Structures are given as structure tokens and as C-alpha cells.
Amino acid sequence: MTGPTPPRAAAIAPGATIGIVGGGQLGRMIAIAAAQYGLRAHVYAPDPDSPAFEVSGARTVAAYDDAEALAAFARAVDVVTYEFENIPRRTAEILAGHRPLHPSAHALATTQDRLAEKTFVAGLGIATAPFRAVDDAAALAGAVAEIGRPAVLKTRRFGYDGKGQRMLRPDEALDPAAVMASLRGQPCILEGFVPFDREISVVAARTADGAFSAYDPCANEHRHHILARTVVPAPGMAPETAAEAVAVARTIADALGYVGVLAVEMFLVREAGGRSRVVVNEIAPRVHNSGHWTIEGALTSQFAQHVRAICGWPLGGTARLGAGVEMLNLVGDEAESWAALLAEPDSHLHLYGKGEARPGRKMGHVTRVKPGPGETRPG
Amino acid sequence: MTGPTPPRAAAIAPGATIGIVGGGQLGRMIAIAAAQYGLRAHVYAPDPDSPAFEVSGARTVAAYDDAEALAAFARAVDVVTYEFENIPRRTAEILAGHRPLHPSAHALATTQDRLAEKTFVAGLGIATAPFRAVDDAAALAGAVAEIGRPAVLKTRRFGYDGKGQRMLRPDEALDPAAVMASLRGQPCILEGFVPFDREISVVAARTADGAFSAYDPCANEHRHHILARTVVPAPGMAPETAAEAVAVARTIADALGYVGVLAVEMFLVREAGGRSRVVVNEIAPRVHNSGHWTIEGALTSQFAQHVRAICGWPLGGTARLGAGVEMLNLVGDEAESWAALLAEPDSHLHLYGKGEARPGRKMGHVTRVKPGPGETRPG
């Protein structure tokens, strides 16, 4: 005899309020997706000019460590999610103490620390770059001796878009103390170089019931460590490699008991004989820039899918619409080309409502769907 | 030598604020479309629970005849539009006195009065139902004698979804005074019966520069005078009839100097020989329920297209995506089927966030796009 089924949180009904921690473009697009399903959005962010405030019915302007404001926010909503992974552990605990938090504090803790993340992924038998924990100059010297160079030293926490990392080249003199000082002595991880052919990601969703659905793996091109272009299907990716990438994402999502949309960034490494294998680079416990193409390019957008998952709703279809999709980020002053982009009849322009186009700031994106039948997805 | 080009209002740039008068689902979907282009939305509506408030950065809760609130609202935005045509003339004048109002007060005045509208359309040489002005019982008796029955007596203003109208059947005794009293003695129009085969509409957009773009004409089915289902392409509609319908919409839009999205509702009348001709029923100077299918079913949604037009931007592509599109309204308690609709992988569910599912109230809609190549549009 099996035991009783554990109690499960009731599904959220339209009219309920989703709490979104973080007020950037990802929160903004989650709020829009929620509205299309008749849900309300309450956004929590410290900056009164947060882009997500413009499309949310309720707003809390407060710091991410303001325990009182966090508790009041959580009590005012029906479920809590977030748009970025650098949420302090205490913040996640306060939120989860009042309302369901999806993805969970556990998923957050595992993925916001590069060392915990790599250890977790490697523990699932999934390939990663070689890595070592580096807490001080002596550890760095030892890790470099073991892993070799080129290698990248990264802070364990709070890195994004190439921030908080330092490339260690084989042809440069290594001064471990100076390198550690340049990252302000923070706990780090040294990652060995992976001779990859291409960077891809799998954007997928999982529900509390264990339902899982992935979009077509996409190829990502970065410029100055910032995503510049996503193309789907990933050029030259064999169906069996795509299936392997999706299976890896599912193994990770299942092992985390994940609820919501996640993105798994991977390297495609070409092996002798021309086959490719995937190596996991990192996990984003949230909707992801490389999934923006799904707004027009897939049956259900990643934002709508995330809302479905955190509400306990069935996942939507993830079939690709069209023979291929291209998404270009508009970074910094690239958004100044908005008028030309609007004049292209086949381009879908998205702007995030940010005031100042600072260099490196993601201001919007453009999606182009190439007409034609979408291919069968591998996952 | 030609004279100087007349000054033209500068195009609105992303970051600007669109003022939307009316807080229902149409305003809500305009606000969402504006947000995707990095525009801000300021919604003006009397009901503090207005659905559009949930997705707008700024809100004014005030009556439609509150001159002071209207002026303050207009001064706070860059361009004003509206989601319904029953805006008092004085309200339109106040708004237009401060900021560009699109569509114009002239378009509004022409289309919000059924007599002015029919007179205008007939004056363009476009077929309408036979009609007569009816201001009192004597005029009603005379008009019935001329036009015959069946006929429909409609109030000239403030009618929608079958409200403010009365069918006059040939087999019933006619008591003109009683009929006028049942419409509270308001100025009316008597419209002769058109033996139509099908109801269609053309949703189209025009810019201040005269650019024009129409979606595929769609077939509309009503239940209790409320739109129940829209199908595109309209079944059995010959390409030349579709082209004629689009040409009629363009003639109307050009004659009004129209800016924004409009919908022209028409009857398809089958003639001897099997050909069909179009008879204009009414003009909606706004985005329209029969255009909701464009959100997933066309390259540019009617809401995005309206935003483009009123901002002075180039119109987006209107090509249909997929071999066919069906849109079903969810009226009253039909929205209770939301969970079943969410479980259909190919259905796009939209809910408007309205609290109470009163009978006849539009609560949401569902769109299904049938995969396959979209056909060439006639317009």
C-alpha cells in the first residue's frame, strides 16, 4: 500500500495575483503574460522607475532585504516568482514563509552559487567544464596547476553578463594575489576552458506535477559577454544532439523539483567523428533572454508558460511557428534604430521602456519569424 | 509650383505616453500593445476597477464629462485615443484641444450617430440598408410605409450589442407611439431589412500620411446581438468580393481622414448568378472584437497596428499566419471553462480580468490558428 498523496497547493484561478520580485524587462513580460490570462500582477522592486511597474496593477517600491515590505508583499499576492536569481537567501525564505515561491528557495540556492550549481550538475552525471573552488590566492594557484589555462575565474555569486569574471590566459604571467584582489577577494570558482563549437540553450518548463515541456534548443551568440543573437533551430545541430540537450534540461529540472521556466545554457562540443556532445555551462532559474523568440515564434511564449507552471496550470504547446526564428537584442544605443526596425514589415520590435540607453544595457529586442512549417521538436 | 507642405505632428517616440479613454478590454489590449513598443499608457475611466488599469502605468478615475480631469489627463500624455465611440462631443473637443486625438472628433461624430454614419456612407456611393430618420411616431409611420417591414428601429446614438433597437416585423400590429415610447422617444433611424447571407467585417488601419492596410475580411456570427465567433478567411467569400470589401473600408477611411484602426461591419448579399456584393452596416472607429484574432493570427495585432497609426509610425504587416483562424468570445459564464481551454494545447486563452461574469458581459476570448500557409490578402 502506498501512503496518502501529499497535499498539493490548489491551482491558482484567473483573478488571482502573481507577485513578481524584480522590475526589469523579464518581470515586465511576465506581467503582460499574466494579464492575458486575467491574472493581476504585483511587482516588487527597489527602483521607482522599474519597467515592470508600467504594466502591473500593484507595485511595491522597497529594498530586497526589507523584511517588513517583503512580508506585506507576499501576503498581498497568491503566488510569488522572480525575474532574477540574485535574490538573497533570507529574502527567499521570507517570501516562501507566506506564499508558494516558484521556483523554490532550493532551486535558487543551487543555481545562484556557481560552485553549488556545477557540483549539483556534475553530481547528476552531466558533463560540465572542469572546476575547482577558489577561496584565496593559494587555492587559485593550485586550481590553475590542476585545470590548466585558458581558464576563467568567476565569483561564485552575483555574476551576470560577464560581470565578476576574469579570463586567465596561458600566455600571461599569473599573479594569483592580484587576480583575487581584482575580484575583491570574493569566493570564486575556476572553470576550465571548454573548446566549444557553439553555445546553445534549452528553455523549458516543469510543473509541480512533473509535467515537462521544452522549446527547440536555440543557438546563442554573445558580444562582450552579452547575448546578441539567438537563432532557432540551432544551425547544424543534429536531432539526436537536440534530444540529448532537452533530456539534460529535464534531468536538471526533475532533480531540482523545479516549478516554472528555466534555461540551461550549454556548450556544443564537436567530437572526433563529427558528433557533438553537450556540456552544461549554467542554469538560469527563470525566464531567459534566449527564450524571447518564443513570444512570436512558438505556440506559447516562455512568459505565458512560466505563468502556467507557477499557477499549477497545464503547460501550453511549445511547437515552433515558422521554419526558423531569429532574435536580436538591442543593447545600449542599438535601440535608437527603433524607427527603421518598425518599418520592416516582418520584424517584431520589443522595447522595455527603459529611460537611459547606457552601454551594455538591454533596451529591447527584435524577433523575425521565417515563414514555413515548424519542425518537430525533439523533446 | 505647389505650396509648402502643411505642418505635420511629429511622430511619437518610444518612452512617450499614450492616453486611452475607456478602461475595458479594448483599452487593456491597447495598453499591452503600447508597452511592447516601450510606450507608457495612461488610462482614463470612471470605474476604479477598470480592467485596463491593471496594465497601465498611470490612471485617472473620473467621469467622462469631468472637464478638469479630462484636461489634466490630456496634458499628461502625448497622444489620446479611445476604446469606445460613445464619447460625448464635448469630451472629444476638450481632449483634442490639448493633444492630438486619434481617431479625430470628426470621425467620432460621424460614426457615433447612426443617421450621420449611414448618410455619410451612402454619400460615398457605398451600399447601405435603406434608412430614414425617425424623430417621432408620425415619422415612424411614414418611414415604415416607405421602407416596409421587416425593419429595425434604432436609437441614433449610444447603441451597442443590440441595445437601443427594436425589430418591427411584418406580421405584428404597428403602434408607432408605443414603439417610440419603448425607445424613450430618442431620435431614431429606421433601417430596412437586408436579406444577407453572412455578416463580415474589415478591420483596417490608416495613418495620417494616408497609408492604409487591412486584415483579411472575417466572417462574424452573433448570438443575442453579441459577437460569438469570428472566422477568417470568411467561408465561401470570393477573392473579388474580399477585395471589394477592403476597397469599401479604404474609401470610408480616406473620406474620414481616419487615423488608427477601424472596423467596417458589412453584410454579404448573394445576388442572382451566385456573386455577392457588400452592404455596409456600421463603422466602429476603434479596435474591434472581430479583430481579436489578429493577436496570434496576423503578423501585427490590431492593437499594435492602432498604436503604430496613432503614433505616426509605419503600419505593420497584416498577413495572416496560418491557413485559418477562429476566435470565440467567452461571454458571461462561458469564461468558467478557462481550465478546459488552458488544457487545449492549440488554444490561446485571453481573459480580461473582469470581476463579475454577468450575462452578456464579454469576459475573454479564445483564438485557434490552424497551421498552414496564410493566403495572399486582397487588400
mmCIF file of C-alpha atoms in Angstrom, chain A residues 18-329:
data_model
loop_
_atom_site.group_PDB
_atom_site.id
_atom_site.type_symbol
_atom_site.label_atom_id
_atom_site.label_comp_id
_atom_site.label_asym_id
_atom_site.label_seq_id
_atom_site.Cartn_x
_atom_site.Cartn_y
_atom_site.Cartn_z
ATOM 1 C CA ILE A 18 1.057 36.934 -9.093
ATOM 2 C CA GLY A 19 3.828 38.543 -7.108
ATOM 3 C CA ILE A 20 6.916 39.254 -9.188
ATOM 4 C CA VAL A 21 10.190 40.110 -7.468
ATOM 5 C CA GLY A 22 12.267 42.283 -9.763
ATOM 6 C CA GLY A 23 11.144 45.078 -12.031
ATOM 7 C CA GLY A 24 13.142 44.661 -15.236
ATOM 8 C CA GLN A 25 12.118 43.536 -18.681
ATOM 9 C CA LEU A 26 11.677 39.917 -17.632
ATOM 10 C CA GLY A 27 9.244 40.896 -14.891
ATOM 11 C CA ARG A 28 7.543 43.211 -17.331
ATOM 12 C CA MET A 29 6.980 40.445 -19.851
ATOM 13 C CA ILE A 30 5.804 38.037 -17.135
ATOM 14 C CA ALA A 31 3.277 40.677 -16.011
ATOM 15 C CA ILE A 32 1.979 41.111 -19.568
ATOM 16 C CA ALA A 33 1.610 37.338 -19.956
ATOM 17 C CA ALA A 34 -0.232 37.160 -16.633
ATOM 18 C CA ALA A 35 -2.625 39.902 -17.740
ATOM 19 C CA GLN A 36 -3.525 37.990 -20.887
ATOM 20 C CA TYR A 37 -4.747 35.166 -18.641
ATOM 21 C CA GLY A 38 -6.802 37.517 -16.480
ATOM 22 C CA LEU A 39 -4.306 37.458 -13.618
ATOM 23 C CA ARG A 40 -3.159 40.514 -11.701
ATOM 24 C CA ALA A 41 0.495 41.342 -11.223
ATOM 25 C CA HIS A 42 2.122 42.900 -8.185
ATOM 26 C CA VAL A 43 5.738 43.859 -8.826
ATOM 27 C CA TYR A 44 8.303 44.311 -6.049
ATOM 28 C CA ALA A 45 11.400 46.317 -6.940
ATOM 29 C CA PRO A 46 13.579 48.956 -5.303
ATOM 30 C CA ASP A 47 13.695 51.360 -8.247
ATOM 31 C CA PRO A 48 10.567 53.515 -8.665
ATOM 32 C CA ASP A 49 11.290 53.686 -12.416
ATOM 33 C CA SER A 50 11.226 49.909 -12.873
ATOM 34 C CA PRO A 51 9.975 48.923 -16.362
ATOM 35 C CA ALA A 52 7.681 46.235 -14.948
ATOM 36 C CA PHE A 53 5.741 48.794 -12.887
ATOM 37 C CA GLU A 54 4.280 50.169 -16.124
ATOM 38 C CA VAL A 55 2.245 47.026 -16.732
ATOM 39 C CA SER A 56 1.406 45.921 -13.201
ATOM 40 C CA GLY A 57 -1.703 46.714 -11.221
ATOM 41 C CA ALA A 58 0.161 46.885 -7.904
ATOM 42 C CA ARG A 59 3.693 47.954 -7.034
ATOM 43 C CA THR A 60 5.915 47.800 -4.009
ATOM 44 C CA VAL A 61 8.979 50.028 -4.066
ATOM 45 C CA ALA A 62 11.312 48.620 -1.425
ATOM 46 C CA ALA A 63 14.749 47.094 -0.969
ATOM 47 C CA TYR A 64 15.225 43.361 -1.476
ATOM 48 C CA ASP A 65 16.241 42.998 2.168
ATOM 49 C CA ASP A 66 13.315 44.919 3.665
ATOM 50 C CA ALA A 67 11.750 42.104 5.674
ATOM 51 C CA GLU A 68 8.606 44.018 6.533
ATOM 52 C CA ALA A 69 7.900 45.092 2.959
ATOM 53 C CA LEU A 70 8.631 41.572 1.675
ATOM 54 C CA ALA A 71 6.164 40.039 4.117
ATOM 55 C CA ALA A 72 3.447 42.569 3.286
ATOM 56 C CA PHE A 73 4.030 41.976 -0.438
ATOM 57 C CA ALA A 74 3.834 38.194 -0.073
ATOM 58 C CA ARG A 75 0.626 38.405 1.951
ATOM 59 C CA ALA A 76 -0.942 40.601 -0.756
ATOM 60 C CA VAL A 77 -0.407 38.053 -3.551
ATOM 61 C CA ASP A 78 -1.315 34.417 -4.239
ATOM 62 C CA VAL A 79 1.981 33.085 -5.558
ATOM 63 C CA VAL A 80 5.455 34.586 -5.769
ATOM 64 C CA THR A 81 8.003 34.335 -8.548
ATOM 65 C CA TYR A 82 11.057 36.342 -9.553
ATOM 66 C CA GLU A 83 12.880 37.538 -12.616
ATOM 67 C CA PHE A 84 16.484 37.215 -11.495
ATOM 68 C CA GLU A 85 18.432 34.729 -9.442
ATOM 69 C CA ASN A 86 20.491 37.062 -7.281
ATOM 70 C CA ILE A 87 17.871 37.175 -4.561
ATOM 71 C CA PRO A 88 19.307 36.932 -1.045
ATOM 72 C CA ARG A 89 18.562 33.631 0.700
ATOM 73 C CA ARG A 90 16.793 35.434 3.574
ATOM 74 C CA THR A 91 14.531 37.216 1.060
ATOM 75 C CA ALA A 92 13.500 33.907 -0.495
ATOM 76 C CA GLU A 93 12.838 32.454 2.945
ATOM 77 C CA ILE A 94 10.604 35.347 3.973
ATOM 78 C CA LEU A 95 8.592 35.110 0.752
ATOM 79 C CA ALA A 96 8.286 31.317 0.934
ATOM 80 C CA GLY A 97 7.139 31.623 4.534
ATOM 81 C CA HIS A 98 3.985 33.367 3.401
ATOM 82 C CA ARG A 99 3.134 32.122 -0.074
ATOM 83 C CA PRO A 100 4.237 29.453 -2.561
ATOM 84 C CA LEU A 101 7.539 30.583 -4.086
ATOM 85 C CA HIS A 102 8.261 29.252 -7.583
ATOM 86 C CA PRO A 103 10.964 28.354 -8.461
ATOM 87 C CA SER A 104 11.749 27.264 -4.903
ATOM 88 C CA ALA A 105 14.326 28.658 -2.490
ATOM 89 C CA HIS A 106 16.177 25.386 -3.016
ATOM 90 C CA ALA A 107 16.366 25.894 -6.798
ATOM 91 C CA LEU A 108 17.510 29.451 -6.169
ATOM 92 C CA ALA A 109 20.215 28.439 -3.670
ATOM 93 C CA THR A 110 21.520 25.763 -6.041
ATOM 94 C CA THR A 111 21.720 27.997 -9.085
ATOM 95 C CA GLN A 112 22.801 31.335 -7.653
ATOM 96 C CA ASP A 113 26.111 29.913 -6.473
ATOM 97 C CA ARG A 114 28.268 28.776 -9.390
ATOM 98 C CA LEU A 115 30.089 26.228 -7.238
ATOM 99 C CA ALA A 116 26.877 24.692 -5.841
ATOM 100 C CA GLU A 117 25.418 24.667 -9.347
ATOM 101 C CA LYS A 118 28.360 22.936 -11.007
ATOM 102 C CA THR A 119 28.629 20.451 -8.138
ATOM 103 C CA PHE A 120 24.912 19.680 -8.469
ATOM 104 C CA VAL A 121 25.050 19.240 -12.249
ATOM 105 C CA ALA A 122 28.200 17.114 -12.160
ATOM 106 C CA GLY A 123 26.550 15.004 -9.448
ATOM 107 C CA LEU A 124 23.788 14.155 -11.919
ATOM 108 C CA GLY A 125 26.383 12.653 -14.244
ATOM 109 C CA ILE A 126 26.050 15.578 -16.662
ATOM 110 C CA ALA A 127 29.185 16.982 -18.282
ATOM 111 C CA THR A 128 30.404 20.391 -17.115
ATOM 112 C CA ALA A 129 33.652 22.294 -17.573
ATOM 113 C CA PRO A 130 36.300 21.122 -15.093
ATOM 114 C CA PHE A 131 36.029 23.303 -11.979
ATOM 115 C CA ARG A 132 37.600 23.944 -8.608
ATOM 116 C CA ALA A 133 36.590 26.086 -5.652
ATOM 117 C CA VAL A 134 38.928 29.048 -5.184
ATOM 118 C CA ASP A 135 38.755 30.989 -1.948
ATOM 119 C CA ASP A 136 42.190 32.564 -1.905
ATOM 120 C CA ALA A 137 45.371 33.075 -3.871
ATOM 121 C CA ALA A 138 46.891 29.772 -2.770
ATOM 122 C CA ALA A 139 43.773 27.866 -3.892
ATOM 123 C CA LEU A 140 43.876 29.722 -7.203
ATOM 124 C CA ALA A 141 47.477 28.709 -7.816
ATOM 125 C CA GLY A 142 46.619 25.082 -7.014
ATOM 126 C CA ALA A 143 43.474 25.093 -9.194
ATOM 127 C CA VAL A 144 45.353 26.541 -12.167
ATOM 128 C CA ALA A 145 48.007 23.854 -11.746
ATOM 129 C CA GLU A 146 45.299 21.187 -11.885
ATOM 130 C CA ILE A 147 42.968 22.591 -14.558
ATOM 131 C CA GLY A 148 45.447 24.489 -16.675
ATOM 132 C CA ARG A 149 44.854 27.568 -18.760
ATOM 133 C CA PRO A 150 42.938 29.073 -20.501
ATOM 134 C CA ALA A 151 40.501 29.091 -17.636
ATOM 135 C CA VAL A 152 38.005 31.561 -16.224
ATOM 136 C CA LEU A 153 37.889 32.646 -12.619
ATOM 137 C CA LYS A 154 34.368 33.654 -11.619
ATOM 138 C CA THR A 155 32.877 34.896 -8.413
ATOM 139 C CA ARG A 156 30.563 32.205 -7.055
ATOM 140 C CA ARG A 157 27.668 34.628 -6.695
ATOM 141 C CA PHE A 158 26.135 37.725 -8.291
ATOM 142 C CA GLY A 159 27.701 37.388 -11.731
ATOM 143 C CA TYR A 160 25.800 38.073 -14.927
ATOM 144 C CA ASP A 161 26.575 39.267 -18.448
ATOM 145 C CA GLY A 162 30.277 38.657 -17.865
ATOM 146 C CA LYS A 163 30.426 40.710 -14.665
ATOM 147 C CA GLY A 164 32.529 39.211 -11.859
ATOM 148 C CA GLN A 165 34.809 37.127 -14.026
ATOM 149 C CA ARG A 166 38.370 37.146 -15.180
ATOM 150 C CA MET A 167 39.935 35.220 -18.058
ATOM 151 C CA LEU A 168 43.283 33.594 -17.248
ATOM 152 C CA ARG A 169 45.279 33.160 -20.458
ATOM 153 C CA PRO A 170 48.176 30.745 -20.828
ATOM 154 C CA ASP A 171 50.447 33.416 -22.277
ATOM 155 C CA GLU A 172 50.149 35.867 -19.381
ATOM 156 C CA ALA A 173 52.081 35.859 -16.150
ATOM 157 C CA LEU A 174 49.807 34.667 -13.331
ATOM 158 C CA ASP A 175 49.776 36.713 -10.118
ATOM 159 C CA PRO A 176 47.210 34.846 -8.022
ATOM 160 C CA ALA A 177 47.042 37.500 -5.297
ATOM 161 C CA ALA A 178 46.440 40.296 -7.831
ATOM 162 C CA VAL A 179 43.781 38.278 -9.633
ATOM 163 C CA MET A 180 41.936 37.552 -6.377
ATOM 164 C CA ALA A 181 42.187 41.212 -5.426
ATOM 165 C CA SER A 182 40.677 42.230 -8.792
ATOM 166 C CA LEU A 183 37.600 40.199 -7.830
ATOM 167 C CA ARG A 184 37.734 41.789 -4.374
ATOM 168 C CA GLY A 185 38.677 38.527 -2.666
ATOM 169 C CA GLN A 186 35.230 37.039 -3.121
ATOM 170 C CA PRO A 187 34.769 33.255 -3.034
ATOM 171 C CA CYS A 188 35.337 32.057 -6.598
ATOM 172 C CA ILE A 189 35.255 29.089 -8.884
ATOM 173 C CA LEU A 190 37.883 28.342 -11.512
ATOM 174 C CA GLU A 191 36.393 26.848 -14.653
ATOM 175 C CA GLY A 192 38.498 25.124 -17.267
ATOM 176 C CA PHE A 193 38.165 26.085 -20.874
ATOM 177 C CA VAL A 194 35.737 24.062 -22.984
ATOM 178 C CA PRO A 195 36.713 24.047 -26.670
ATOM 179 C CA PHE A 196 33.145 24.517 -27.814
ATOM 180 C CA ASP A 197 31.739 24.740 -31.256
ATOM 181 C CA ARG A 198 28.635 26.664 -30.367
ATOM 182 C CA GLU A 199 26.683 27.986 -27.387
ATOM 183 C CA ILE A 200 23.112 26.778 -27.090
ATOM 184 C CA SER A 201 20.375 26.894 -24.505
ATOM 185 C CA VAL A 202 17.320 24.870 -23.684
ATOM 186 C CA VAL A 203 14.394 26.871 -22.343
ATOM 187 C CA ALA A 204 11.924 24.538 -20.694
ATOM 188 C CA ALA A 205 9.168 24.434 -18.117
ATOM 189 C CA ARG A 206 8.240 21.998 -15.393
ATOM 190 C CA THR A 207 5.159 21.895 -13.192
ATOM 191 C CA ALA A 208 4.765 20.653 -9.648
ATOM 192 C CA ASP A 209 3.136 17.520 -11.107
ATOM 193 C CA GLY A 210 6.319 16.742 -13.014
ATOM 194 C CA ALA A 211 4.994 17.746 -16.437
ATOM 195 C CA PHE A 212 7.850 18.993 -18.573
ATOM 196 C CA SER A 213 7.977 20.737 -21.910
ATOM 197 C CA ALA A 214 10.919 22.250 -23.763
ATOM 198 C CA TYR A 215 11.238 24.625 -26.668
ATOM 199 C CA ASP A 216 13.568 23.846 -29.524
ATOM 200 C CA PRO A 217 17.172 24.296 -28.391
ATOM 201 C CA CYS A 218 18.495 27.592 -29.705
ATOM 202 C CA ALA A 219 21.945 28.827 -30.683
ATOM 203 C CA ASN A 220 23.221 31.906 -28.862
ATOM 204 C CA GLU A 221 25.832 34.430 -29.931
ATOM 205 C CA HIS A 222 27.328 36.789 -27.383
ATOM 206 C CA ARG A 223 29.079 40.120 -27.801
ATOM 207 C CA HIS A 224 31.078 41.494 -24.881
ATOM 208 C CA HIS A 225 29.600 38.694 -22.729
ATOM 209 C CA ILE A 226 26.037 39.894 -23.500
ATOM 210 C CA LEU A 227 23.611 37.860 -25.560
ATOM 211 C CA ALA A 228 23.444 39.444 -29.011
ATOM 212 C CA ARG A 229 21.542 36.940 -31.140
ATOM 213 C CA THR A 230 19.531 33.780 -30.723
ATOM 214 C CA VAL A 231 18.694 31.514 -33.652
ATOM 215 C CA VAL A 232 16.375 28.545 -33.663
ATOM 216 C CA PRO A 233 16.701 25.831 -34.750
ATOM 217 C CA ALA A 234 20.386 25.809 -33.814
ATOM 218 C CA PRO A 235 22.277 25.572 -37.107
ATOM 219 C CA GLY A 236 23.906 22.238 -37.744
ATOM 220 C CA MET A 237 22.589 20.627 -34.552
ATOM 221 C CA ALA A 238 21.698 17.009 -35.167
ATOM 222 C CA PRO A 239 18.270 15.848 -33.920
ATOM 223 C CA GLU A 240 19.877 13.393 -31.514
ATOM 224 C CA THR A 241 22.035 16.145 -30.027
ATOM 225 C CA ALA A 242 18.971 18.357 -29.612
ATOM 226 C CA ALA A 243 17.198 15.459 -27.918
ATOM 227 C CA GLU A 244 20.188 14.984 -25.624
ATOM 228 C CA ALA A 245 20.158 18.700 -24.723
ATOM 229 C CA VAL A 246 16.472 18.556 -23.836
ATOM 230 C CA ALA A 247 16.998 15.359 -21.813
ATOM 231 C CA VAL A 248 19.769 17.090 -19.849
ATOM 232 C CA ALA A 249 17.448 20.025 -19.094
ATOM 233 C CA ARG A 250 14.752 17.627 -17.937
ATOM 234 C CA THR A 251 17.157 15.725 -15.675
ATOM 235 C CA ILE A 252 18.171 19.021 -14.067
ATOM 236 C CA ALA A 253 14.580 20.254 -13.685
ATOM 237 C CA ASP A 254 13.435 16.957 -12.199
ATOM 238 C CA ALA A 255 16.351 16.796 -9.763
ATOM 239 C CA LEU A 256 15.538 20.316 -8.542
ATOM 240 C CA GLY A 257 11.802 19.548 -8.250
ATOM 241 C CA TYR A 258 11.626 22.646 -10.385
ATOM 242 C CA VAL A 259 8.426 24.674 -10.942
ATOM 243 C CA GLY A 260 8.439 27.323 -13.662
ATOM 244 C CA VAL A 261 10.543 28.110 -16.689
ATOM 245 C CA LEU A 262 14.283 27.553 -16.557
ATOM 246 C CA ALA A 263 17.050 27.958 -19.084
ATOM 247 C CA VAL A 264 20.035 25.645 -19.260
ATOM 248 C CA GLU A 265 22.973 27.135 -21.124
ATOM 249 C CA MET A 266 25.210 24.568 -22.741
ATOM 250 C CA PHE A 267 28.237 24.270 -24.950
ATOM 251 C CA LEU A 268 28.132 22.087 -28.027
ATOM 252 C CA VAL A 269 31.457 20.303 -28.315
ATOM 253 C CA ARG A 270 32.289 18.582 -31.582
ATOM 254 C CA GLU A 271 33.913 15.214 -31.071
ATOM 255 C CA ALA A 272 36.044 13.057 -33.313
ATOM 256 C CA GLY A 273 33.786 11.615 -35.966
ATOM 257 C CA GLY A 274 31.733 14.820 -36.213
ATOM 258 C CA ARG A 275 29.194 14.044 -33.484
ATOM 259 C CA SER A 276 28.549 16.705 -30.869
ATOM 260 C CA ARG A 277 28.012 16.380 -27.146
ATOM 261 C CA VAL A 278 26.612 18.926 -24.722
ATOM 262 C CA VAL A 279 28.400 20.399 -21.736
ATOM 263 C CA VAL A 280 26.315 22.365 -19.249
ATOM 264 C CA ASN A 281 27.579 25.884 -18.625
ATOM 265 C CA GLU A 282 24.941 27.344 -16.318
ATOM 266 C CA ILE A 283 21.331 27.226 -15.201
ATOM 267 C CA ALA A 284 19.084 30.281 -15.057
ATOM 268 C CA PRO A 285 16.170 29.620 -12.682
ATOM 269 C CA ARG A 286 13.865 31.960 -14.566
ATOM 270 C CA VAL A 287 12.615 33.042 -17.953
ATOM 271 C CA HIS A 288 15.608 33.812 -20.117
ATOM 272 C CA ASN A 289 16.763 36.214 -22.803
ATOM 273 C CA SER A 290 17.380 33.294 -25.160
ATOM 274 C CA GLY A 291 13.660 32.443 -24.886
ATOM 275 C CA HIS A 292 12.351 35.809 -26.092
ATOM 276 C CA TRP A 293 11.885 34.368 -29.575
ATOM 277 C CA THR A 294 9.011 32.283 -28.210
ATOM 278 C CA ILE A 295 6.724 35.355 -27.959
ATOM 279 C CA GLU A 296 6.057 35.272 -31.681
ATOM 280 C CA GLY A 297 7.948 32.134 -32.596
ATOM 281 C CA ALA A 298 6.250 29.457 -30.505
ATOM 282 C CA LEU A 299 2.698 28.449 -29.709
ATOM 283 C CA THR A 300 3.069 29.557 -26.076
ATOM 284 C CA SER A 301 5.593 32.209 -25.039
ATOM 285 C CA GLN A 302 8.076 31.400 -22.285
ATOM 286 C CA PHE A 303 6.365 34.064 -20.182
ATOM 287 C CA ALA A 304 2.902 32.524 -20.592
ATOM 288 C CA GLN A 305 4.448 29.115 -19.930
ATOM 289 C CA HIS A 306 6.076 30.353 -16.725
ATOM 290 C CA VAL A 307 2.752 31.768 -15.552
ATOM 291 C CA ARG A 308 1.033 28.453 -16.332
ATOM 292 C CA ALA A 309 3.654 26.484 -14.410
ATOM 293 C CA ILE A 310 3.658 28.621 -11.271
ATOM 294 C CA CYS A 311 -0.155 28.693 -11.219
ATOM 295 C CA GLY A 312 -0.396 24.899 -11.359
ATOM 296 C CA TRP A 313 -1.961 25.053 -14.829
ATOM 297 C CA PRO A 314 -1.286 22.653 -17.684
ATOM 298 C CA LEU A 315 1.685 23.640 -19.813
ATOM 299 C CA GLY A 316 0.982 25.139 -23.217
ATOM 300 C CA GLY A 317 2.242 23.817 -26.524
ATOM 301 C CA THR A 318 5.865 24.647 -27.330
ATOM 302 C CA ALA A 319 5.830 23.954 -31.057
ATOM 303 C CA ARG A 320 7.850 26.388 -33.097
ATOM 304 C CA LEU A 321 5.889 28.563 -35.520
ATOM 305 C CA GLY A 322 7.692 29.034 -38.771
ATOM 306 C CA ALA A 323 10.709 27.440 -40.331
ATOM 307 C CA GLY A 324 13.144 29.426 -38.231
ATOM 308 C CA VAL A 325 13.293 32.268 -35.756
ATOM 309 C CA GLU A 326 15.943 34.907 -35.097
ATOM 310 C CA MET A 327 16.050 37.166 -32.060
ATOM 311 C CA LEU A 328 18.403 40.151 -31.872
ATOM 312 C CA ASN A 329 18.987 42.022 -28.653
#
